[in-house]
XYZ file of C-alpha atoms in Angstrom:
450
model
C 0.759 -45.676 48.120
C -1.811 -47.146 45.755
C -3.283 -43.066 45.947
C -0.537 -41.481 45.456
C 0.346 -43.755 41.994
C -3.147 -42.685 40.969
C -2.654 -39.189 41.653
C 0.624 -39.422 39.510
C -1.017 -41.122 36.881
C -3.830 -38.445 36.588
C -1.073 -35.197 36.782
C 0.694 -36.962 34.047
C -2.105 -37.548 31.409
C -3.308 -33.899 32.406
C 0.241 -32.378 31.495
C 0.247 -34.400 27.894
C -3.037 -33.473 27.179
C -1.799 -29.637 27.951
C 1.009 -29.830 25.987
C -1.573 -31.627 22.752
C -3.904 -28.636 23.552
C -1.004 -26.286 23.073
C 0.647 -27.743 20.260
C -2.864 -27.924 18.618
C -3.474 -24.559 19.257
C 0.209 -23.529 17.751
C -0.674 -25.814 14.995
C -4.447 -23.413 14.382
C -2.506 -20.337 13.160
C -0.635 -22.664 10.345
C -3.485 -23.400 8.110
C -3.842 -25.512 5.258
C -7.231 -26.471 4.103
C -10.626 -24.098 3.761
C -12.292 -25.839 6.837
C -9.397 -24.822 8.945
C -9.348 -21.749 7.402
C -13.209 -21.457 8.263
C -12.744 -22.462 11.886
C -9.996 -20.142 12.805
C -12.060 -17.520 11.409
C -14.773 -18.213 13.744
C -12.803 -18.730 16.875
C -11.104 -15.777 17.727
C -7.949 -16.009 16.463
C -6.661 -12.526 15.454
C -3.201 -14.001 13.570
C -4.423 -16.518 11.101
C -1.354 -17.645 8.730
C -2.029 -20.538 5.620
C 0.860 -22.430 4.151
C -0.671 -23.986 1.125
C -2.971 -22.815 -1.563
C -6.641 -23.460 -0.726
C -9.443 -23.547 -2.392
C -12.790 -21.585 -0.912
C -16.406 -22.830 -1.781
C -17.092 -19.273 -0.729
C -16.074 -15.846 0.104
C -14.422 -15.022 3.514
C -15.164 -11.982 5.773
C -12.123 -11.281 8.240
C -13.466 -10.619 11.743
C -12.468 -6.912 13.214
C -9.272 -6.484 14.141
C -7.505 -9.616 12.027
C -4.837 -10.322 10.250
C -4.857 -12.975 7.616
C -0.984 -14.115 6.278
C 0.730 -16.061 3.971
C 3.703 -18.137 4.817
C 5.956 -18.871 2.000
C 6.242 -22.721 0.855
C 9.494 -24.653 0.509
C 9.926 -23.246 -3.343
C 9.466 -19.418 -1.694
C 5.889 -19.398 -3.557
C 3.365 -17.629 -1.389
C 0.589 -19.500 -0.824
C -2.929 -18.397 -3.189
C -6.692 -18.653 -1.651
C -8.568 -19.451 -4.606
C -11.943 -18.611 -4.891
C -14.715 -20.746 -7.353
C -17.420 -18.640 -8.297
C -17.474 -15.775 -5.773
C -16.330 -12.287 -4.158
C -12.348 -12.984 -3.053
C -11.562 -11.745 0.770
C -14.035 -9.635 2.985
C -12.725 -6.332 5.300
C -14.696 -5.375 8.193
C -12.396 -3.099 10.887
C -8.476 -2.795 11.422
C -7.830 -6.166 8.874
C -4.736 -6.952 7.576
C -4.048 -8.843 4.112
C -0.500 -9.631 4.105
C 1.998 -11.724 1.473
C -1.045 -13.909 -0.080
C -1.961 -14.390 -3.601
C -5.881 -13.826 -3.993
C -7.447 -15.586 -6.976
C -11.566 -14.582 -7.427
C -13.079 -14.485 -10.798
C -11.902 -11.696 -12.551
C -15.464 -9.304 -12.251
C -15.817 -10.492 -9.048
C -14.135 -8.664 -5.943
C -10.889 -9.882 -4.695
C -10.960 -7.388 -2.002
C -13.491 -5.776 -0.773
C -15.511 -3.654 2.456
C -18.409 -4.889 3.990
C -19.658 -3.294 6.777
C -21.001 0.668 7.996
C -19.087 1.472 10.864
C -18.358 4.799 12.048
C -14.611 4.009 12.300
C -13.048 1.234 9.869
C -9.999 1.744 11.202
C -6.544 1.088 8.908
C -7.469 -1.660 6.507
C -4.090 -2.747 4.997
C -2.742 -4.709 2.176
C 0.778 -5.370 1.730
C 2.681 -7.899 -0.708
C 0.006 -9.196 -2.787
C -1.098 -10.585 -5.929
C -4.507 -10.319 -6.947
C -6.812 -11.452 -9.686
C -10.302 -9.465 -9.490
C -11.215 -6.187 -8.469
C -9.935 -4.392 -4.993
C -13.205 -2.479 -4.005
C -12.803 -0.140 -1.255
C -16.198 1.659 -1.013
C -17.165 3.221 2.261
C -21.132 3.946 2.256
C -23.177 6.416 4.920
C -22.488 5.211 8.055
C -18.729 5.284 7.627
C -16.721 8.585 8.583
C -13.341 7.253 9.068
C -10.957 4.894 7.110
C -7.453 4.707 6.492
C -6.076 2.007 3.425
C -2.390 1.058 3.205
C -1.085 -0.653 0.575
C 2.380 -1.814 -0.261
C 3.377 -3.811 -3.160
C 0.129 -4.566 -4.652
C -0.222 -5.918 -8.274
C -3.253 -6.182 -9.678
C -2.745 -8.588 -12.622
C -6.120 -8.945 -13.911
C -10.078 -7.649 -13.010
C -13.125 -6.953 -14.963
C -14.711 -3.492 -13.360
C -17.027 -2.490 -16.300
C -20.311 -4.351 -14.749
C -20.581 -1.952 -11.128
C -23.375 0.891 -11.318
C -21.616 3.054 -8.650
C -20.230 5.233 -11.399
C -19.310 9.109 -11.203
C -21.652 10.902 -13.585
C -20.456 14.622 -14.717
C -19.407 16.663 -17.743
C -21.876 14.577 -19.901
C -20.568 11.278 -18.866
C -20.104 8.188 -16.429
C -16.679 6.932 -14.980
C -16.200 3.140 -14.765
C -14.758 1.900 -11.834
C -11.458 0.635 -11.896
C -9.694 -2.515 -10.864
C -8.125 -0.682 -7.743
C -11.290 1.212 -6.571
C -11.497 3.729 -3.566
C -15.041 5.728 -3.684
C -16.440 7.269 -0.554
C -20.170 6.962 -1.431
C -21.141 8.694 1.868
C -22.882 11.931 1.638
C -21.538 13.698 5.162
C -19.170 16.264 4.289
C -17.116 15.276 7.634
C -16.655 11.883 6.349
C -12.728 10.980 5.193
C -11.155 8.365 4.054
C -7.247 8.098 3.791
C -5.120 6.541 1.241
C -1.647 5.507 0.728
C -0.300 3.839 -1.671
C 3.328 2.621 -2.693
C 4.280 -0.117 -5.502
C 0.457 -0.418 -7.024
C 0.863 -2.136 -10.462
C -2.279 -3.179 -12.425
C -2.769 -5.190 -15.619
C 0.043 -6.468 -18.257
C 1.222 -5.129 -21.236
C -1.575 -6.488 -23.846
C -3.597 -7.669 -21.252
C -4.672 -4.557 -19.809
C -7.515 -4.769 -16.819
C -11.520 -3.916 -18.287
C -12.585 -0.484 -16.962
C -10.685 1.955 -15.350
C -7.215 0.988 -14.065
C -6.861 3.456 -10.247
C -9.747 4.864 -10.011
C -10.360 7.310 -6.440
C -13.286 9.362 -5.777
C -15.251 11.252 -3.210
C -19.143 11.469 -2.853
C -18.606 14.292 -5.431
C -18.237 18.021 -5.395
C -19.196 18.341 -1.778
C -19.535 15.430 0.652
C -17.479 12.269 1.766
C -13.972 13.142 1.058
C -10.657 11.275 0.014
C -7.335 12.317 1.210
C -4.558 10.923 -0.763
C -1.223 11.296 1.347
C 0.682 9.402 -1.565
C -0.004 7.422 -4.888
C 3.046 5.382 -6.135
C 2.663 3.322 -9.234
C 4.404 0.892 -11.798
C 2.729 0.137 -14.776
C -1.015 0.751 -15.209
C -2.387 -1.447 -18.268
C -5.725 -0.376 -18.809
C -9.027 -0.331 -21.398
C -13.110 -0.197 -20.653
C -13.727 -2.267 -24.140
C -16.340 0.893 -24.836
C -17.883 0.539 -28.249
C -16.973 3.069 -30.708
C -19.352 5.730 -31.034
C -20.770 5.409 -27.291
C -19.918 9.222 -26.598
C -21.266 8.886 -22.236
C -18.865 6.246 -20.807
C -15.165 6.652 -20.249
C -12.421 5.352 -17.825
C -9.234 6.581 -16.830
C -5.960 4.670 -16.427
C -4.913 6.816 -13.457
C -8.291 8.825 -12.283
C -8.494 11.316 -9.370
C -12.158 12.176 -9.326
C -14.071 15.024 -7.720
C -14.256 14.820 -4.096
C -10.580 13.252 -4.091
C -7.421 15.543 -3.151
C -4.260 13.908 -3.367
C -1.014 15.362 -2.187
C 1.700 13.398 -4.323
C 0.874 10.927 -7.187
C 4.113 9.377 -8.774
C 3.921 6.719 -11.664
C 7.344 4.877 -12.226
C 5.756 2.254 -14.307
C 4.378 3.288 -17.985
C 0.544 4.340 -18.372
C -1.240 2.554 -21.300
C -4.911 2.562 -22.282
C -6.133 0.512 -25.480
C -9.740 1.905 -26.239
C -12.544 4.206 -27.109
C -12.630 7.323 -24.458
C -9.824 5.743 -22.338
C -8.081 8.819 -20.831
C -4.886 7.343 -19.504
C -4.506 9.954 -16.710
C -7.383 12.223 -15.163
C -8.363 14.884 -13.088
C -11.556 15.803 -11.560
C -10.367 16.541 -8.131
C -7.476 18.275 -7.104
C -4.019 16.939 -7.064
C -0.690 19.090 -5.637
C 1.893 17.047 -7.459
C 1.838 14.408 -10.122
C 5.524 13.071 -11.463
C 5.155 10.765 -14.613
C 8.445 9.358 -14.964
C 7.786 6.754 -18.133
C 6.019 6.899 -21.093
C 2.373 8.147 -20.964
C 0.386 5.890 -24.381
C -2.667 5.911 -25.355
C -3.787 3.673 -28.829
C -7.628 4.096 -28.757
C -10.539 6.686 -29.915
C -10.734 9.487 -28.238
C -7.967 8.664 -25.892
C -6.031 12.085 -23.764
C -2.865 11.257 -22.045
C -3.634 13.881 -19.655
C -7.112 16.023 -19.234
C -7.600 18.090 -16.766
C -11.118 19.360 -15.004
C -9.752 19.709 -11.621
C -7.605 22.141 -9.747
C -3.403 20.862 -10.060
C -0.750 22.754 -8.846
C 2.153 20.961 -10.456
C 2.490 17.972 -13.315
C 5.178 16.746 -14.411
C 5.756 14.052 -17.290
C 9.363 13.257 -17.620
C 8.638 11.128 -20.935
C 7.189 11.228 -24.190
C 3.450 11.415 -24.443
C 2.229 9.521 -27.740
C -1.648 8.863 -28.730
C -2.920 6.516 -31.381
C -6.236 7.240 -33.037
C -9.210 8.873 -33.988
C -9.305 12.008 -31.851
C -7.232 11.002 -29.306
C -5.096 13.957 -27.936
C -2.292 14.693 -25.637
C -3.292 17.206 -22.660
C -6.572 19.085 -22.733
C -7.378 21.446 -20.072
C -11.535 21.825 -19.964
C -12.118 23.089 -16.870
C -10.256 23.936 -13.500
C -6.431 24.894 -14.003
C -2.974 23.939 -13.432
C -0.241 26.247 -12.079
C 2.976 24.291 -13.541
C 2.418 21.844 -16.252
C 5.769 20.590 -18.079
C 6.287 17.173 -20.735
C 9.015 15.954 -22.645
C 7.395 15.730 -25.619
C 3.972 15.460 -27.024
C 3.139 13.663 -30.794
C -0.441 12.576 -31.671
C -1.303 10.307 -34.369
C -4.978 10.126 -35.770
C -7.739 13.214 -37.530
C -8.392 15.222 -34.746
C -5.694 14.338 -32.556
C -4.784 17.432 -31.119
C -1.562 18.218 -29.321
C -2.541 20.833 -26.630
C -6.369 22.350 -25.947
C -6.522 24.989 -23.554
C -10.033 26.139 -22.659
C -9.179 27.690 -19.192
C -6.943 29.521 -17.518
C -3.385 27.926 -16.657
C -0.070 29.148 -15.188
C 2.751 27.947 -17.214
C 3.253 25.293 -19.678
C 6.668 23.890 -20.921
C 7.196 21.300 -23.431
C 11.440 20.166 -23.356
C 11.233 18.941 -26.681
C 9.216 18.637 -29.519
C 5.238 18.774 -30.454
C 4.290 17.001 -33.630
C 0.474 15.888 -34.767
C -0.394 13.617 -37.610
C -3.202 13.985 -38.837
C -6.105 15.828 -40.768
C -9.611 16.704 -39.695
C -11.829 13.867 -37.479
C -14.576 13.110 -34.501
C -13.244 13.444 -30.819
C -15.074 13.182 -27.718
C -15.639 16.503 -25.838
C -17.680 16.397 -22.613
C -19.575 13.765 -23.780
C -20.243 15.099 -27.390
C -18.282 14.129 -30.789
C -17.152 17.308 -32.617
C -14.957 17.272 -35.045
C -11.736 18.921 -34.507
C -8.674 19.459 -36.855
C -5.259 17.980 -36.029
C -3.974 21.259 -34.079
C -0.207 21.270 -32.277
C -1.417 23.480 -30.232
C -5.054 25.191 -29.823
C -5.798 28.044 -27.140
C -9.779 27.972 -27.172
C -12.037 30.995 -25.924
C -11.648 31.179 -22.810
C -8.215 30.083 -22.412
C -5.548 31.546 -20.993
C -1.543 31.137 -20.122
C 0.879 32.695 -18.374
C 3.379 31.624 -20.203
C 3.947 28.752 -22.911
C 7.893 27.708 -23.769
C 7.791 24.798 -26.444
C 12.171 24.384 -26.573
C 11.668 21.633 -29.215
C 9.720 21.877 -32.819
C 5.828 22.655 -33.195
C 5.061 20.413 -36.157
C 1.736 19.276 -38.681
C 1.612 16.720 -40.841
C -2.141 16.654 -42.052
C -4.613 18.393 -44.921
C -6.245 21.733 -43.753
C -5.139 21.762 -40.571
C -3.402 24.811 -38.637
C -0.059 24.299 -36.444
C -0.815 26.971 -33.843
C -4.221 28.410 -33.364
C -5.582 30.964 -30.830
C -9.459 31.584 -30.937
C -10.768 35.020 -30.384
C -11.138 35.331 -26.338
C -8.191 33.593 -25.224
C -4.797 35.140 -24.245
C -1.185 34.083 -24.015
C 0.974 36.416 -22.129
C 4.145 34.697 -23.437
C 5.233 32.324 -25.716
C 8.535 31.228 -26.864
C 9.069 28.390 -29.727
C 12.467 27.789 -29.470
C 12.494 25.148 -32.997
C 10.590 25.417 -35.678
C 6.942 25.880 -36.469
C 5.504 23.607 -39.184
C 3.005 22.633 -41.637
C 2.752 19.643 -43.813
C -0.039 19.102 -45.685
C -2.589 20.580 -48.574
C -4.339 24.207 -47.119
C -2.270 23.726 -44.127
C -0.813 26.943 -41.859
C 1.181 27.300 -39.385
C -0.384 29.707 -37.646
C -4.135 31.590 -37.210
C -5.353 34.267 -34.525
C -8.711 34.557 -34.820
C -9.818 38.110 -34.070
């Protein structure tokens, strides 16, 4: 008898220290402090979840195959991991960052890859807010990644300070505060990328360097593959002295050795500086929609330049640039097959309209195109020229299908010619359905220089 009240006694303290060790282990995935958050990282778990904000003495690295998520608090606030003095969150293979606010320093990396492997699997990121950068660069090593992201806004990050920079046409790109670069030289290397609901910087408070910023290894090598590129607003500015001709950024920037298949902005597109391009092509893109206003108020500033190859672009709102030299589209290099805007109106010396130096399909302009401005410096492939205030210049080497302007083609500046075409270039058909303008002292509206 005395046994068997012994043997009871033992079965019972065994069955509430199992049901401690369970709740305890329930209780791991609910975490609230950094040395929790620290433990569950090294133990295994593959579902870690915080409820609080907590602040990290250092930077986390998420173990393959984790997910690290964000319960919402009793006032629906997600919960923020706030880090001191360092790099932000760490991704290693198949890691999930989901409904977390991430607050690093803003040039440090909220977000970033850290190891070589052959296969990084899908790296995802999916209701956040982040303050720093979101670095997603795969090195040799890595042939295979795939990043989803949904709902990401970027509110502030400092990218001007990292030396992995693009270099060609006479300059360097900086990075940008949402950064995918495959930096591996292997031609059979790919990395995939889609992207819905990516918002970066605020209105006045734009994000330092570029604002998306993809790119490959570079003409040949590593490759990108964007599937799809959504976007709100992309706030942007690289704080470049004026002057420096070699350093740009791009608010939206599709490098060389990036393809992407569908790239639609809903939000409006606004750089502030010296050689801020606000969108840009290196690579080759099959469809770009614009759907609000494309703005540009600095030096040297395009709202769309093109050295890559683009079947069809679309901007279904005004294009307006502020400045010395800064211009509306400008087609260098490459081509595009269908290119139409609302409208186009520049504001600065030099600030041309349109610049065709290639060969493009067509080009359609719904309403009007207006300059302001006389004669001024501009930044061509890493060179200031001066350039008059041109509507609409077809360069040596350029070439159209057809151009349809429905609106006005309009001047307003001293010695400066509406509608010029350079000896070399041709223009198969063109149809000005307003009037053609010039405003100004030894101003014309049109030359053909034979």
């Amino acid at each position: 008898m005395k046994n068997n009240k012994i043997l009871a006694i033992i079965l019972s303290i065994l069955w509430i220290s199992s049901v401690s060790y369970g709740q305890n282990e329930s209780n791991m995935s609910l975490i609230n402090n950094f040395n929790d958050l620290m433990i569950a990282l090294q133990s295994g778990q593959k579902q870690i979840v915080i409820g609080r904000n907590i602040t990290c003495n250092h930077s986390l690295v998420l173990p393959e195959g984790v997910t690290l998520k964000g319960e919402p608090q009793e006032n629906g606030e997600l919960p923020m991991l706030l880090f001191r003095d360092s790099d932000g969150v760490g991704l290693t293979v198949d890691n999930s960052l989901v409904d977390i606010k991430i607050n690093a320093p803003v040039d440090q990396r909220a977000i970033y890859t850290t190891v070589a492997k052959e296969d990084l699997g899908v790296l995802r990121m999916e209701n956040l807010s982040v303050h720093g950068q979101i670095s997603i660069i795969t090195r040799i090593g890595v042939q295979s990644a795939d990043i989803v992201l949904s709902n990401v806004d970027i509110i502030a990050a400092d990218a001007r300070h990292y030396l992995e920079q693009p270099q060609k046409y006479g300059v360097n790109v900086l990075q940008g505060a949402f950064t995918v670069y495959n930096m591996n030289g292997d031609e059979n290397s790919l990395v995939r990328v889609r992207a819905t609901q990516l918002t970066v910087g605020r209105k006045d408070a734009p994000v330092l360097g570029s604002g998306i910023f993809i790119a490959g290894f570079g003409d040949q090598g590593g490759r990108v593959e964007v599937s799809l590129l959504e976007t709100g607003a992309v706030h942007s500015t690289g704080k470049i002295p004026f002057g420096v001709a070699d350093f740009i950024t791009g608010g939206v920037f599709i490098l060389n050795g990036a393809h992407a298949q569908e790239v639609v902005t809903n939000g409006e597109l606004v750089t502030y500086g010296v050689n801020d391009m606000v969108t840009d092509v290196w690579g080759s893109v099959d469809n770009w929609t614009s759907n609000q206003p494309i703005t540009s108020y600095g030096p040297s500033g395009i709202g769309f330049v093109n050295f890559g190859v683009v079947k069809n672009y679309t901007v279904n709102a005004p294009i307006q640039t502020y400045g010395l030299g800064a211009r509306g589209y400008n087609q260098y290099d490459g081509t595009v097959e269908h290119i139409s805007f609302k409208s186009i109106e520049t504001f600065g010396d030099g600030s041309v309209g349109v610049q065709i130096s290639r060969e493009i399909g067509t080009l359609t302009i719904e309403e009007d195109l207006i300059t302001h401005g006389s004669v001024g410096n501009t930044l061509v492939k890493g060179v200031i020229i001066q350039l008059p205030a041109y509507a609409l210049s077809i360069k040596e080497g350029g070439a159209a299908k057809s151009i349809t302007i429905k609106g006005d083609v309009k001047t307003y500046g001293d010695d400066v010619t509406t509608i010029i075409t350079e000896k070399g270039s041709e223009v198969k058909k063109i149809e000005i359905q307003g009037k053609v303008e010039a405003h100004g002292n030894n101003a014309n509206t049109k030359l053909v220089d034979q």
